[in-house]
Short mmCIF file of C-alpha atoms in Angstrom, two decimals:
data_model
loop_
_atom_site.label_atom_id
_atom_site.label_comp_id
_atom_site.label_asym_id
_atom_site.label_seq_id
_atom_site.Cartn_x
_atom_site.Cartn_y
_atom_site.Cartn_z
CA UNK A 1 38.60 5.85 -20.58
CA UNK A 2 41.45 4.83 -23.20
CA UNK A 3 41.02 6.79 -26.78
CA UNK A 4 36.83 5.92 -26.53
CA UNK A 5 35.94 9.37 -27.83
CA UNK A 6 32.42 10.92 -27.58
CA UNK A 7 31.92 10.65 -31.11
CA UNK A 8 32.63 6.92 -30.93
CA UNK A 9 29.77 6.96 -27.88
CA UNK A 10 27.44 8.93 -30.10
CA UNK A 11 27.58 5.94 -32.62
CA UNK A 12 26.88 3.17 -30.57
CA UNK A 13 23.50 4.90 -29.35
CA UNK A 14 25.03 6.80 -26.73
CA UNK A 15 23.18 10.14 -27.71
CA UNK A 16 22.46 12.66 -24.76
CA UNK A 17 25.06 13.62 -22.14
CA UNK A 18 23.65 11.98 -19.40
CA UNK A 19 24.12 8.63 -21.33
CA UNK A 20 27.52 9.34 -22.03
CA UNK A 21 28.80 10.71 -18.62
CA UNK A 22 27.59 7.73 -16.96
CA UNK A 23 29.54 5.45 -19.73
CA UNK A 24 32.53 7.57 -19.17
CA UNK A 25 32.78 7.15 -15.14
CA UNK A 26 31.21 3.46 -15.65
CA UNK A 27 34.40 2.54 -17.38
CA UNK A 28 37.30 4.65 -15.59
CA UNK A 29 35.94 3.53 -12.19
CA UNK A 30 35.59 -0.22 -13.05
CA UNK A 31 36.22 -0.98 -16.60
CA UNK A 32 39.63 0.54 -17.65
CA UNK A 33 41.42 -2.64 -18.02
CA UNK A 34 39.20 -3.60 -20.84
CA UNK A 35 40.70 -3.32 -24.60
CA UNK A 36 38.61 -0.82 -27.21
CA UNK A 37 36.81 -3.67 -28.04
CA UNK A 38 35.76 -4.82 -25.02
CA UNK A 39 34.26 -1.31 -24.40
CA UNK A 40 32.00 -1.21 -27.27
CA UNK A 41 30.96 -4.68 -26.64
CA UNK A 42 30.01 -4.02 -23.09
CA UNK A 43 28.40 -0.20 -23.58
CA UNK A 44 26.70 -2.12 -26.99
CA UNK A 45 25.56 -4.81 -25.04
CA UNK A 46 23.50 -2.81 -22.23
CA UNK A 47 22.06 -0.40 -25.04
CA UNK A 48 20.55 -3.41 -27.05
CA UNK A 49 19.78 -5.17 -23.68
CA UNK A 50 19.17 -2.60 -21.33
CA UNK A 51 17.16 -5.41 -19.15
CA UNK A 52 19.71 -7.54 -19.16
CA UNK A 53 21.81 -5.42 -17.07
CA UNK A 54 19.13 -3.52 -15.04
CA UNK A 55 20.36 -5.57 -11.48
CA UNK A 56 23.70 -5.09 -12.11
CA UNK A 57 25.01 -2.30 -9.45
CA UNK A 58 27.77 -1.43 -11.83
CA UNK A 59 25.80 -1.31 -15.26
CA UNK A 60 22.12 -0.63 -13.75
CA UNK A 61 21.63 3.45 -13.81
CA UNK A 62 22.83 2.73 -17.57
CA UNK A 63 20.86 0.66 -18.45
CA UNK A 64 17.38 2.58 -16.89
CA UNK A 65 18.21 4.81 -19.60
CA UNK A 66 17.93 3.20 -22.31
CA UNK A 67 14.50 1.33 -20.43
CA UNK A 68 12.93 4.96 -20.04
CA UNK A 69 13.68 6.14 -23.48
CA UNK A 70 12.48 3.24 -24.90
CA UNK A 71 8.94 3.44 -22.98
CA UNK A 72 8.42 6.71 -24.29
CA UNK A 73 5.17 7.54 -25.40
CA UNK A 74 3.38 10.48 -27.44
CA UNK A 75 1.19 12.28 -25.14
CA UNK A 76 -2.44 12.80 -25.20
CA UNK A 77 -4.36 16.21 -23.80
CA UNK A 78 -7.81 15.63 -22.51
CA UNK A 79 -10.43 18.13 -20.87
CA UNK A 80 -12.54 18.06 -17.28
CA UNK A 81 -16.30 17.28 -17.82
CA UNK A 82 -18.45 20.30 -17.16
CA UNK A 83 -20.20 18.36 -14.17
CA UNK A 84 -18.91 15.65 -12.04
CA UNK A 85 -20.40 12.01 -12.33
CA UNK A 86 -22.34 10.58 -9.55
CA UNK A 87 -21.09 10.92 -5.89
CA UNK A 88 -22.37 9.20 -2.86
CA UNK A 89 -20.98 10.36 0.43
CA UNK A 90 -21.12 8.62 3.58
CA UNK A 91 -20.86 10.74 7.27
CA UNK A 92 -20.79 14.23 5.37
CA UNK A 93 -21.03 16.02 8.13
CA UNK A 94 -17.64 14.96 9.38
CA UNK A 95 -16.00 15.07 6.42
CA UNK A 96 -13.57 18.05 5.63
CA UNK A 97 -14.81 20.28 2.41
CA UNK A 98 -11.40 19.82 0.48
CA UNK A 99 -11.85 16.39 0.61
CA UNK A 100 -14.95 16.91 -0.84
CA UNK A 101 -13.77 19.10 -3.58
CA UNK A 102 -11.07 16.42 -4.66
CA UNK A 103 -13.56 13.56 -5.24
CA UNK A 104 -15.92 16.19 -7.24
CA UNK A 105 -12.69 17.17 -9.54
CA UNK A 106 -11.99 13.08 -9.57
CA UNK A 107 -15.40 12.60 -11.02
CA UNK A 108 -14.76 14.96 -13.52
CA UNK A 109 -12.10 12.64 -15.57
CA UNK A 110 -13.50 11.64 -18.50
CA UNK A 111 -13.36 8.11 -17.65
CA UNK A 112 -14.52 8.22 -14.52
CA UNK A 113 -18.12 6.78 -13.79
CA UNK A 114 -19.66 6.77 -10.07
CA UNK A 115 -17.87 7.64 -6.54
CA UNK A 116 -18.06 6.97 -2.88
CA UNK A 117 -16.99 8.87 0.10
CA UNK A 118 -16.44 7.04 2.97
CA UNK A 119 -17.25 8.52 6.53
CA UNK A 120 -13.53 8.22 7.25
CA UNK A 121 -12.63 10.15 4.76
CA UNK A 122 -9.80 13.27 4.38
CA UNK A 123 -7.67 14.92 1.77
CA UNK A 124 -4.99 13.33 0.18
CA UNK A 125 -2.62 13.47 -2.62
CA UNK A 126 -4.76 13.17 -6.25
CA UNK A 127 -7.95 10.96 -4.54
CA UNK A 128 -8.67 11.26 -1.48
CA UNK A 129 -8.44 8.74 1.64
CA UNK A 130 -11.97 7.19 2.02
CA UNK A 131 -12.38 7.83 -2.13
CA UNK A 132 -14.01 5.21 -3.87
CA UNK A 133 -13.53 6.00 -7.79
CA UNK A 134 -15.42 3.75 -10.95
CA UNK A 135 -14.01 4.47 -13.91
CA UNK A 136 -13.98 2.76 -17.50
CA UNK A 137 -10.86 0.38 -18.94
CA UNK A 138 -8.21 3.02 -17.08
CA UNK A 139 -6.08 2.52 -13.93
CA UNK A 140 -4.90 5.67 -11.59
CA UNK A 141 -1.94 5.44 -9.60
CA UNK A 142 -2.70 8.04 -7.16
CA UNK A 143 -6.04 6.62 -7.35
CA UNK A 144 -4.93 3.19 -6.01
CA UNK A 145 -1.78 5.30 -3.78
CA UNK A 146 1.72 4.92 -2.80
CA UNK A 147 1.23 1.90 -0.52
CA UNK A 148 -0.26 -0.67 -3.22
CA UNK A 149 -2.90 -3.62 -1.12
CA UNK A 150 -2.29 -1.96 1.92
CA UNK A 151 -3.46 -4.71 4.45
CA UNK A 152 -5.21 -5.71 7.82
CA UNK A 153 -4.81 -8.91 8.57
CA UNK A 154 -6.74 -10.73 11.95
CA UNK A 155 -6.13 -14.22 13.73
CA UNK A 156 -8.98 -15.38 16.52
CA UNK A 157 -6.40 -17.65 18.70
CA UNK A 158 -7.59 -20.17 20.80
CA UNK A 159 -6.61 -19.00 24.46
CA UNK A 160 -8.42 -15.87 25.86
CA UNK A 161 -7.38 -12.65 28.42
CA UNK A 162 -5.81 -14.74 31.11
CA UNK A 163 -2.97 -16.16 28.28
CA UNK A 164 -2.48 -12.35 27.87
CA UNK A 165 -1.99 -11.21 31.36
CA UNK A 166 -0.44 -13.93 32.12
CA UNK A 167 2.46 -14.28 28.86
CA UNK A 168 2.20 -9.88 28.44
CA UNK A 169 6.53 -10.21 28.92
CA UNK A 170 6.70 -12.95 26.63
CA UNK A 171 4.20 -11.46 24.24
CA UNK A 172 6.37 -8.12 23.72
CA UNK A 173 9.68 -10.12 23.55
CA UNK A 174 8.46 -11.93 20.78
CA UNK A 175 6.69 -8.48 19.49
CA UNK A 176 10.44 -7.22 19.57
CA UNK A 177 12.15 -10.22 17.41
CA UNK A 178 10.07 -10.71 14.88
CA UNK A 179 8.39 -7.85 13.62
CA UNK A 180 10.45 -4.58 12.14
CA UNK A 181 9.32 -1.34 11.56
CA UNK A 182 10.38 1.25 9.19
CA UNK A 183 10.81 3.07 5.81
CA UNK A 184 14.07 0.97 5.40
CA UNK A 185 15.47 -2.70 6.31
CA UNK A 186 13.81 -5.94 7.20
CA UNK A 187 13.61 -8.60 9.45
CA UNK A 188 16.90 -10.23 10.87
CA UNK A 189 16.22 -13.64 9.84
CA UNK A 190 15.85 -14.81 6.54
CA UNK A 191 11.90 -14.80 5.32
CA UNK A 192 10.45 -17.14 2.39
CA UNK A 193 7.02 -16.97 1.29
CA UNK A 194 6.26 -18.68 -2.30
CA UNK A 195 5.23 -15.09 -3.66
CA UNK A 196 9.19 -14.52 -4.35
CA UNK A 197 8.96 -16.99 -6.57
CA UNK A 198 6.10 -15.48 -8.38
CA UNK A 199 7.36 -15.26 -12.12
CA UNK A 200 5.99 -12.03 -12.32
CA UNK A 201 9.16 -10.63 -10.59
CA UNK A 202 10.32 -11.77 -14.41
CA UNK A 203 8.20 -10.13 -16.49
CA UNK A 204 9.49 -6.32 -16.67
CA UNK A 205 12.66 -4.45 -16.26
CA UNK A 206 11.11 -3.06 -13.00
CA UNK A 207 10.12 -6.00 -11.17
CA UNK A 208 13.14 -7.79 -11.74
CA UNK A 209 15.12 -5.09 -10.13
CA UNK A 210 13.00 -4.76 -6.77
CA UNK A 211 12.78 -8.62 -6.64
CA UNK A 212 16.17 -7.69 -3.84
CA UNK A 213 14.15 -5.70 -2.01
CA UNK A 214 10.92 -7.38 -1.80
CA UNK A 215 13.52 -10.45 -0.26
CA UNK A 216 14.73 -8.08 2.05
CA UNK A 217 11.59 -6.77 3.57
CA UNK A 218 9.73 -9.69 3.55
CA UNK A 219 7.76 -10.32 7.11
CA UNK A 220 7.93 -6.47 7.47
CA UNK A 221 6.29 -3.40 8.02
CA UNK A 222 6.02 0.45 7.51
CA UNK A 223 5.92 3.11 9.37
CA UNK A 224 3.13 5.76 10.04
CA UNK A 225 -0.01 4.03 11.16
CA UNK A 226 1.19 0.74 10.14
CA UNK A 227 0.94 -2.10 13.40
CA UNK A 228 1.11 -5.28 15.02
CA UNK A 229 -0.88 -5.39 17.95
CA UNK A 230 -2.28 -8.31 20.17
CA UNK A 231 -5.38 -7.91 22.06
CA UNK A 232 -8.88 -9.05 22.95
CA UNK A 233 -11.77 -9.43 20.95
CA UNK A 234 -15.12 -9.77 21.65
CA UNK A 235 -17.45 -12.18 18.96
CA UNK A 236 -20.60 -11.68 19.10
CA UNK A 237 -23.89 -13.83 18.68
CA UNK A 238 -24.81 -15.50 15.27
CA UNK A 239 -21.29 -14.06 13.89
CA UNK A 240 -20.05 -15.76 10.06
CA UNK A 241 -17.59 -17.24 11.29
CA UNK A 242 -19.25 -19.78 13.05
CA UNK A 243 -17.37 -19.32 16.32
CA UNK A 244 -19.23 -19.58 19.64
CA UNK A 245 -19.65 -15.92 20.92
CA UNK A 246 -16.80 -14.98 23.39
CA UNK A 247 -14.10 -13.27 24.22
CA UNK A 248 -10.72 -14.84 22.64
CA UNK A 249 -7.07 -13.47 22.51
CA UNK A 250 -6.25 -12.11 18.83
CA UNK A 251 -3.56 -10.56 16.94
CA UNK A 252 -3.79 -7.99 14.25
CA UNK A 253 -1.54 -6.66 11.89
CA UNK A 254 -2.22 -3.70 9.35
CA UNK A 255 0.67 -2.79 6.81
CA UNK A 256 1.34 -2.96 3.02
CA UNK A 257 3.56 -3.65 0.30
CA UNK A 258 6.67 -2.16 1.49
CA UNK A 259 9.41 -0.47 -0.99
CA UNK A 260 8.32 -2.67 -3.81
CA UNK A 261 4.56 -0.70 -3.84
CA UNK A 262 6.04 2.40 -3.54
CA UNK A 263 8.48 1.93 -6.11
CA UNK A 264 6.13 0.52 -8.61
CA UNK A 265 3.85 3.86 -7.41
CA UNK A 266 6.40 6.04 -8.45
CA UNK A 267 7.46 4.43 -11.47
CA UNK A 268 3.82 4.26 -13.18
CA UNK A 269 2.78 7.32 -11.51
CA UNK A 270 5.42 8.93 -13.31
CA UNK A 271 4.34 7.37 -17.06
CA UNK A 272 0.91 8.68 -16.39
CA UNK A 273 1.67 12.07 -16.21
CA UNK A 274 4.07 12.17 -18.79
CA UNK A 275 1.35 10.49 -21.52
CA UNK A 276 -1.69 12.10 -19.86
CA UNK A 277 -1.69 15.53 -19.95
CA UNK A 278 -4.80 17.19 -17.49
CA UNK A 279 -5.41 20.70 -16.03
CA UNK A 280 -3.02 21.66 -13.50
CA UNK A 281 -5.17 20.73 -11.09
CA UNK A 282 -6.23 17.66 -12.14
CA UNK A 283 -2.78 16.69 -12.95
CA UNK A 284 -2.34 13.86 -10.08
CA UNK A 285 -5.56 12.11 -11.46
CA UNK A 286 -3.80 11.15 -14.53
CA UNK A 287 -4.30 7.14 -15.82
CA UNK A 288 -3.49 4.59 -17.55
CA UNK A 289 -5.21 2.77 -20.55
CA UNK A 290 -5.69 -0.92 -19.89
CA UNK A 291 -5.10 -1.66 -23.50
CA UNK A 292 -1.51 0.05 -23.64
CA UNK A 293 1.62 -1.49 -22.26
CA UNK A 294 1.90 0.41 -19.51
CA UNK A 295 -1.42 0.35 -18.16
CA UNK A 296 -1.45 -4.18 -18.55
CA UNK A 297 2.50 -3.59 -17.20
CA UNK A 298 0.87 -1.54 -14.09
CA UNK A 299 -2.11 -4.19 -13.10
CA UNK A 300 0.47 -6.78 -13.92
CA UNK A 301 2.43 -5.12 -10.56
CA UNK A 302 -0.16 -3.90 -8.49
CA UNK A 303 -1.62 -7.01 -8.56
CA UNK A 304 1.89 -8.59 -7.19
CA UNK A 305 2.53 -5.97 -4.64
CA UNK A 306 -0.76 -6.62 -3.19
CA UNK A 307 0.13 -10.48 -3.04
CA UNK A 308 3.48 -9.44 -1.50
CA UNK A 309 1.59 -7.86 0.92
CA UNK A 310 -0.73 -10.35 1.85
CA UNK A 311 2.44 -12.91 2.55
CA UNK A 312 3.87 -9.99 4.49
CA UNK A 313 1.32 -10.72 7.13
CA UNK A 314 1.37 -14.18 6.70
CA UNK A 315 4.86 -13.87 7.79
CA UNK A 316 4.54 -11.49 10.49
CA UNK A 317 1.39 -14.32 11.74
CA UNK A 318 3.22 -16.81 11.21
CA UNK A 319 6.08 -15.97 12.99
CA UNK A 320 4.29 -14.31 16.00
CA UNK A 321 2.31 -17.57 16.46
CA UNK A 322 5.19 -20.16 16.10
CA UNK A 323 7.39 -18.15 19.05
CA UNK A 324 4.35 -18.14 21.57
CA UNK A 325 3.17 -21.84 20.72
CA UNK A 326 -0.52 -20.75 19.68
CA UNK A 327 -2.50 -21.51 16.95
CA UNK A 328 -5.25 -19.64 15.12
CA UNK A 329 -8.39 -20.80 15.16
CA UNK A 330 -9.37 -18.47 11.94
CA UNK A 331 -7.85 -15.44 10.15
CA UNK A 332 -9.56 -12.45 8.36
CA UNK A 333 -7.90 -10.15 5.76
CA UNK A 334 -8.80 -7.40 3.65
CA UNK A 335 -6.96 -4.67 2.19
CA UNK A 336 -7.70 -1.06 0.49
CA UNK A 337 -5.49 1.04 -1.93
CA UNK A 338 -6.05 -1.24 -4.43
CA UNK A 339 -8.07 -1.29 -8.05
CA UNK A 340 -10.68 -4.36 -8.74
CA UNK A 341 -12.44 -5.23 -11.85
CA UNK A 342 -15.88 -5.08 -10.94
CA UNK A 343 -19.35 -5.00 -12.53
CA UNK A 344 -21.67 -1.55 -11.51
CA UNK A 345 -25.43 -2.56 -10.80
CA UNK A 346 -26.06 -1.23 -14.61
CA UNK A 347 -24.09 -3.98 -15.89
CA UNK A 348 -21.31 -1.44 -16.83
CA UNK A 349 -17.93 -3.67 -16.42
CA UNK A 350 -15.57 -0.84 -14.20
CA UNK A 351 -12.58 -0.53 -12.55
CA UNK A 352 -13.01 0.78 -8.69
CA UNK A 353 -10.24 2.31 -7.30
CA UNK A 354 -10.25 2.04 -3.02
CA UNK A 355 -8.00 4.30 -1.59
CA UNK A 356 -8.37 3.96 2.25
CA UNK A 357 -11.46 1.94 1.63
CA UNK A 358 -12.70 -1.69 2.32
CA UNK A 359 -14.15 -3.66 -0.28
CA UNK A 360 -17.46 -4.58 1.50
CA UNK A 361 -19.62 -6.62 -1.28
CA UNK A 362 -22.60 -8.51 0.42
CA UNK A 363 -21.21 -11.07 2.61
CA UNK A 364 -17.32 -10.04 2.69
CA UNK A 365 -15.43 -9.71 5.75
CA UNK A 366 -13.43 -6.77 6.87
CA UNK A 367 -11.80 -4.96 9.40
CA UNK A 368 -11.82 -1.17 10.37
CA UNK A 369 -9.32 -0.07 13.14
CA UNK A 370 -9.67 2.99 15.12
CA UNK A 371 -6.46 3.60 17.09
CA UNK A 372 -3.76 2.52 19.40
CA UNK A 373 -6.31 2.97 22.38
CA UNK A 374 -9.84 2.80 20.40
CA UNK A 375 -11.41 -0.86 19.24
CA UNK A 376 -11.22 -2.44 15.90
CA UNK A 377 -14.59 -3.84 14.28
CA UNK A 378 -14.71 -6.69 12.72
CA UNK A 379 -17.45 -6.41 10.06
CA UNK A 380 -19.54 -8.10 7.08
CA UNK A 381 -20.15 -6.12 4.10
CA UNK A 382 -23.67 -5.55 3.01
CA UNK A 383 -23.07 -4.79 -0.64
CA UNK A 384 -24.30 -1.29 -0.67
CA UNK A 385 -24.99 -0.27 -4.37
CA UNK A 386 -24.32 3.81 -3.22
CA UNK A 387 -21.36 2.83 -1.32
CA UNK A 388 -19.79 0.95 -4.48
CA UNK A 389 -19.61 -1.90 -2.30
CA UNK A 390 -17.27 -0.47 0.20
CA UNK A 391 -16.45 1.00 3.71
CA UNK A 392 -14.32 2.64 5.57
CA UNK A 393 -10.79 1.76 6.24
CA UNK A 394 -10.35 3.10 9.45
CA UNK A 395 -11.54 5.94 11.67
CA UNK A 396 -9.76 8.31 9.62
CA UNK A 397 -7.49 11.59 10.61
CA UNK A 398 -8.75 14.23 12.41
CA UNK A 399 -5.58 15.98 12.25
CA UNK A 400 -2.41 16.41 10.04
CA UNK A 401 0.38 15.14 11.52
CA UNK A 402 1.95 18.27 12.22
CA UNK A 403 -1.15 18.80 14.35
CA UNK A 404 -0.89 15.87 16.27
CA UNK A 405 2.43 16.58 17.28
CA UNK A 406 1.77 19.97 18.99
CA UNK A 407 -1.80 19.05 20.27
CA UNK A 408 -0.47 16.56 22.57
CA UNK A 409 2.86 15.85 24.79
CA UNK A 410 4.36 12.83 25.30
CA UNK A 411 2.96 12.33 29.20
CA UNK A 412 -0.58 13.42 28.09
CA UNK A 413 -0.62 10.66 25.38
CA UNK A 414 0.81 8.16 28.07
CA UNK A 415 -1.67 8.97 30.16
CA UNK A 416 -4.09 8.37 27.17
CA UNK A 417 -2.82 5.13 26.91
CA UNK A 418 -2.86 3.94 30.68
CA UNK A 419 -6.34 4.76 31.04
CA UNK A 420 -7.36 2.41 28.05
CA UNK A 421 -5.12 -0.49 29.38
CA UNK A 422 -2.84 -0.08 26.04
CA UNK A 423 1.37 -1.35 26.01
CA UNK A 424 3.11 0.50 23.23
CA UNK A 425 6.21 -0.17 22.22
CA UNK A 426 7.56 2.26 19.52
CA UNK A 427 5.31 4.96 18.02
CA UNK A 428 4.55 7.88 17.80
CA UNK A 429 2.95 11.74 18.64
CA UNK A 430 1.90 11.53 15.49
CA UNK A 431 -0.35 8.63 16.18
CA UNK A 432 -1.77 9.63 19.21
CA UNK A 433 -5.20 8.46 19.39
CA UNK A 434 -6.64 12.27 19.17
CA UNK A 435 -5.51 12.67 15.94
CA UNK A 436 -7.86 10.34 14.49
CA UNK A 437 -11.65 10.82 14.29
CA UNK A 438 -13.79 8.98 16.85
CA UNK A 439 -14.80 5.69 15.44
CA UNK A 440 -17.98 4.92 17.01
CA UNK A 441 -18.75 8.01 14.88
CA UNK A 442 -17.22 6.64 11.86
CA UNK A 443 -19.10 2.84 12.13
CA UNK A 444 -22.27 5.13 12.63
CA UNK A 445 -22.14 6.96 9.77
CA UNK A 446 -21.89 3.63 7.37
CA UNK A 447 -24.53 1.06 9.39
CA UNK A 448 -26.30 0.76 5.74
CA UNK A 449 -22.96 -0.42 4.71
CA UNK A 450 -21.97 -2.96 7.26
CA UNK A 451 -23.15 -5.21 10.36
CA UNK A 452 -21.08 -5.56 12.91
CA UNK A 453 -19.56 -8.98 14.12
CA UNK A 454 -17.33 -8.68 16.64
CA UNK A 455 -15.22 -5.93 18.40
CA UNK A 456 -11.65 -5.88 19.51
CA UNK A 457 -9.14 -3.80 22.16
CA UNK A 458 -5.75 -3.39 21.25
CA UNK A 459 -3.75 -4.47 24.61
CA UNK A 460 0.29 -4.70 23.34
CA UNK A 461 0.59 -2.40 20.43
CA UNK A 462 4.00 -1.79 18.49
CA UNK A 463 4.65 0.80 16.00
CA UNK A 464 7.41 2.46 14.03
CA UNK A 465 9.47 4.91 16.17
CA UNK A 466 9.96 7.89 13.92
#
């Protein structure tokens, strides 16, 4: 560290300990040939610029220093309503109390407006899955979650179940090299999608240091319930999208934004519960205000996670599609965990929040998956005022996933999967189909919310092997 004394640190704008142990080992491990001068200069340079030298491995944890003391903000304290706003709730009867009691304290925010509960609905952390939350000019993070524009994604190809039986090997190779699955890592091959060119990647501190990552993982997914599967579906009569009512071969993917959602998750997650200060309970619920910098900064990135996820899939399609020679005849996407900008039937301008559900407005296209061995519905909103325009995501957990691993061995959920014709390559006990709620159930408890237009059976399914 040459004669560079504390004191000297302490003028430069060096001023807690953490700031200055991290100069000190910068500079012994990799800057000790420098002069005085050239110290100063460089530990100068990353306090005025701290963006500057966010990427850099050697200057970075520096630099986020000076970045997080610099987006410090005073506080604000605010109280629960007496009441809870307006909640609709879809398939109560299968839905667990607790989940019931966190939308009630949700609705108690100050900002919030209306909510839904979805029939697919369960606890979570802050809202729960299946919540859909209205609330004025504010964004949550744990209302939108961890995995920002979590995604399905569906392509009707043009051959039908003879192309399967007949290509299964060839359909599971190509399952095998070009998907990955996991917390970590990314595809072998390089990816490119025009979304990592986005110049929103330039616009904070934050962005520009995941931009790595979101290269990295590109064409990939995550892990828990995230799939690809191929399989068969089954369009039915008079369906929107104009397709003559058969069976066809189809593949369908359902993941999200990888470590650059989470990241951005934790990041603004964190500035909302350090400016707004809630019960105890209520503490997970905090928000952002659209009209500060962090709230804009926040929509700014959710928005480009949940583009990075869309091109995730259109990798992932893509790429699937390309190694077997087919071609899609038509492809269907929607995604949940998300925040829209929407207008309430009282002409109130809102911002819904759907964690774990599908936007469903009159007309829109979705998809709800049940499990590795239960169908998928494809299905066209109905715009259901109650409902906030939305449906379930899924079929929902029946169990934790500590339950699912001891209410099932490993032959009894091969079994399970025999019996309902299913390939899976990867997964897990934690998946098993038992631990979700039955889905015919589930698309039951919401036919005011959506018509159904076609139904489809997961044949080769992979998953993340945890």
């Amino acid at each position: 560290m040459g004669n560079l004394k504390t004191k000297e640190l302490t003028q430069i704008g060096y001023a807690d300990n953490k700031q200055r142990s991290l100069a000190v080992n910068m500079i012994a491990k990799h800057f000790k040939h420098y002069s005085k001068a050239e110290m100063i200069g460089l530990l100068t340079g990353i306090r005025q610029q701290p963006d500057t030298y966010l990427s850099n491995e050697l200057t970075g944890k520096i630099a986020e220093t000076f970045i997080s003391k610099t987006n410090k903000r005073a506080a604000v304290s605010y109280e629960l309503k007496d009441r809870h706003a307006p909640l609709s709730i879809f398939g109560e009867e299968n839905i667990e109390p607790p989940a019931i009691k966190q939308m009630e304290l949700a609705l108690k925010l100050p900002v919030s407006l209306r909510g839904a509960l979805m029939p697919d609905a369960h606890s979570g952390y802050g809202l729960p899955i299946g919540g859909v939350l209205a609330v004025k000019n504010a964004v949550i993070p744990y209302g939108v979650g961890m995995d920002i524009g979590c995604r399905m994604a569906l392509s009707i190809i043009d051959v039908d179940e003879r192309y399967l039986k007949r290509y299964a090997y060839q359909i599971k190779q190509a399952i095998n090299d070009h998907t990955h699955f996991g917390i970590d890592g990314g595809l072998s091959t390089s990816q490119y999608h025009e979304v990592l060119d986005s110049p929103v990647f330039n616009q904070t501190a934050l962005l520009k240091k995941l931009h790595g990552k979101a290269v990295k993982q590109l064409g990939s997914s995550g892990s828990g319930n995230h799939f690809v599967e191929f399989g068969l579906i089954e369009l039915y009569e008079d369906n929107t999208l104009n397709l003559p009512p058969a069976q066809y071969m189809a593949l369908l993917s359902h993941s999200g934004s990888r470590g650059l959602g989470a990241n951005i998750a934790r990041h603004y997650t964190q500035i909302a519960i350090d400016t707004c200060k809630l019960p105890r309970e209520a503490q997970p619920l905090a928000w952002l205000d659209l009209d500060t910098e962090p709230g804009q900064e926040y929509w700014l990135s959710m928005n480009l996670a949940g583009d990075y996820a869309k091109a995730c899939h259109d990798r992932i399609h893509t790429n699937l599609l390309k190694a077997l020679g087919l071609k899609a005849l038509t492809k269907v996407e929607n995604h949940h965990n998300f925040a829209w900008k929407d207008t309430l039937s009282d002409c109130t301008e809102a911002i819904i929040h759907r964690k774990g559900a599908t936007p469903a407005h009159h007309g829109e296209l979705g998809i709800i998956p049940g499990s590795m061995a239960t169908p998928a519905y494809l299905v066209m909103g109905k715009g259901h005022d109650d409902a906030l325009n939305s449906a379930s995501h899924g079929a929902g957990r029946a169990m934790s996933r500590k339950e699912a691993r001891e209410n099932i061995t490993g032959s009894a959920m091969k079994k399970m999967l025999a019996d309902a014709g299913v390939t899976l390559i990867g997964g897990s006990l934690d998946e098993n189909p038992s631990a979700y709620k039955n889905i015919e159930m589930v698309l039951a408890a919401q036919q005011q919310l959506i018509e159904v237009q076609g139904k489809f059976y997961p044949r080769i399914v992979r998953m993340d092997k945890e």
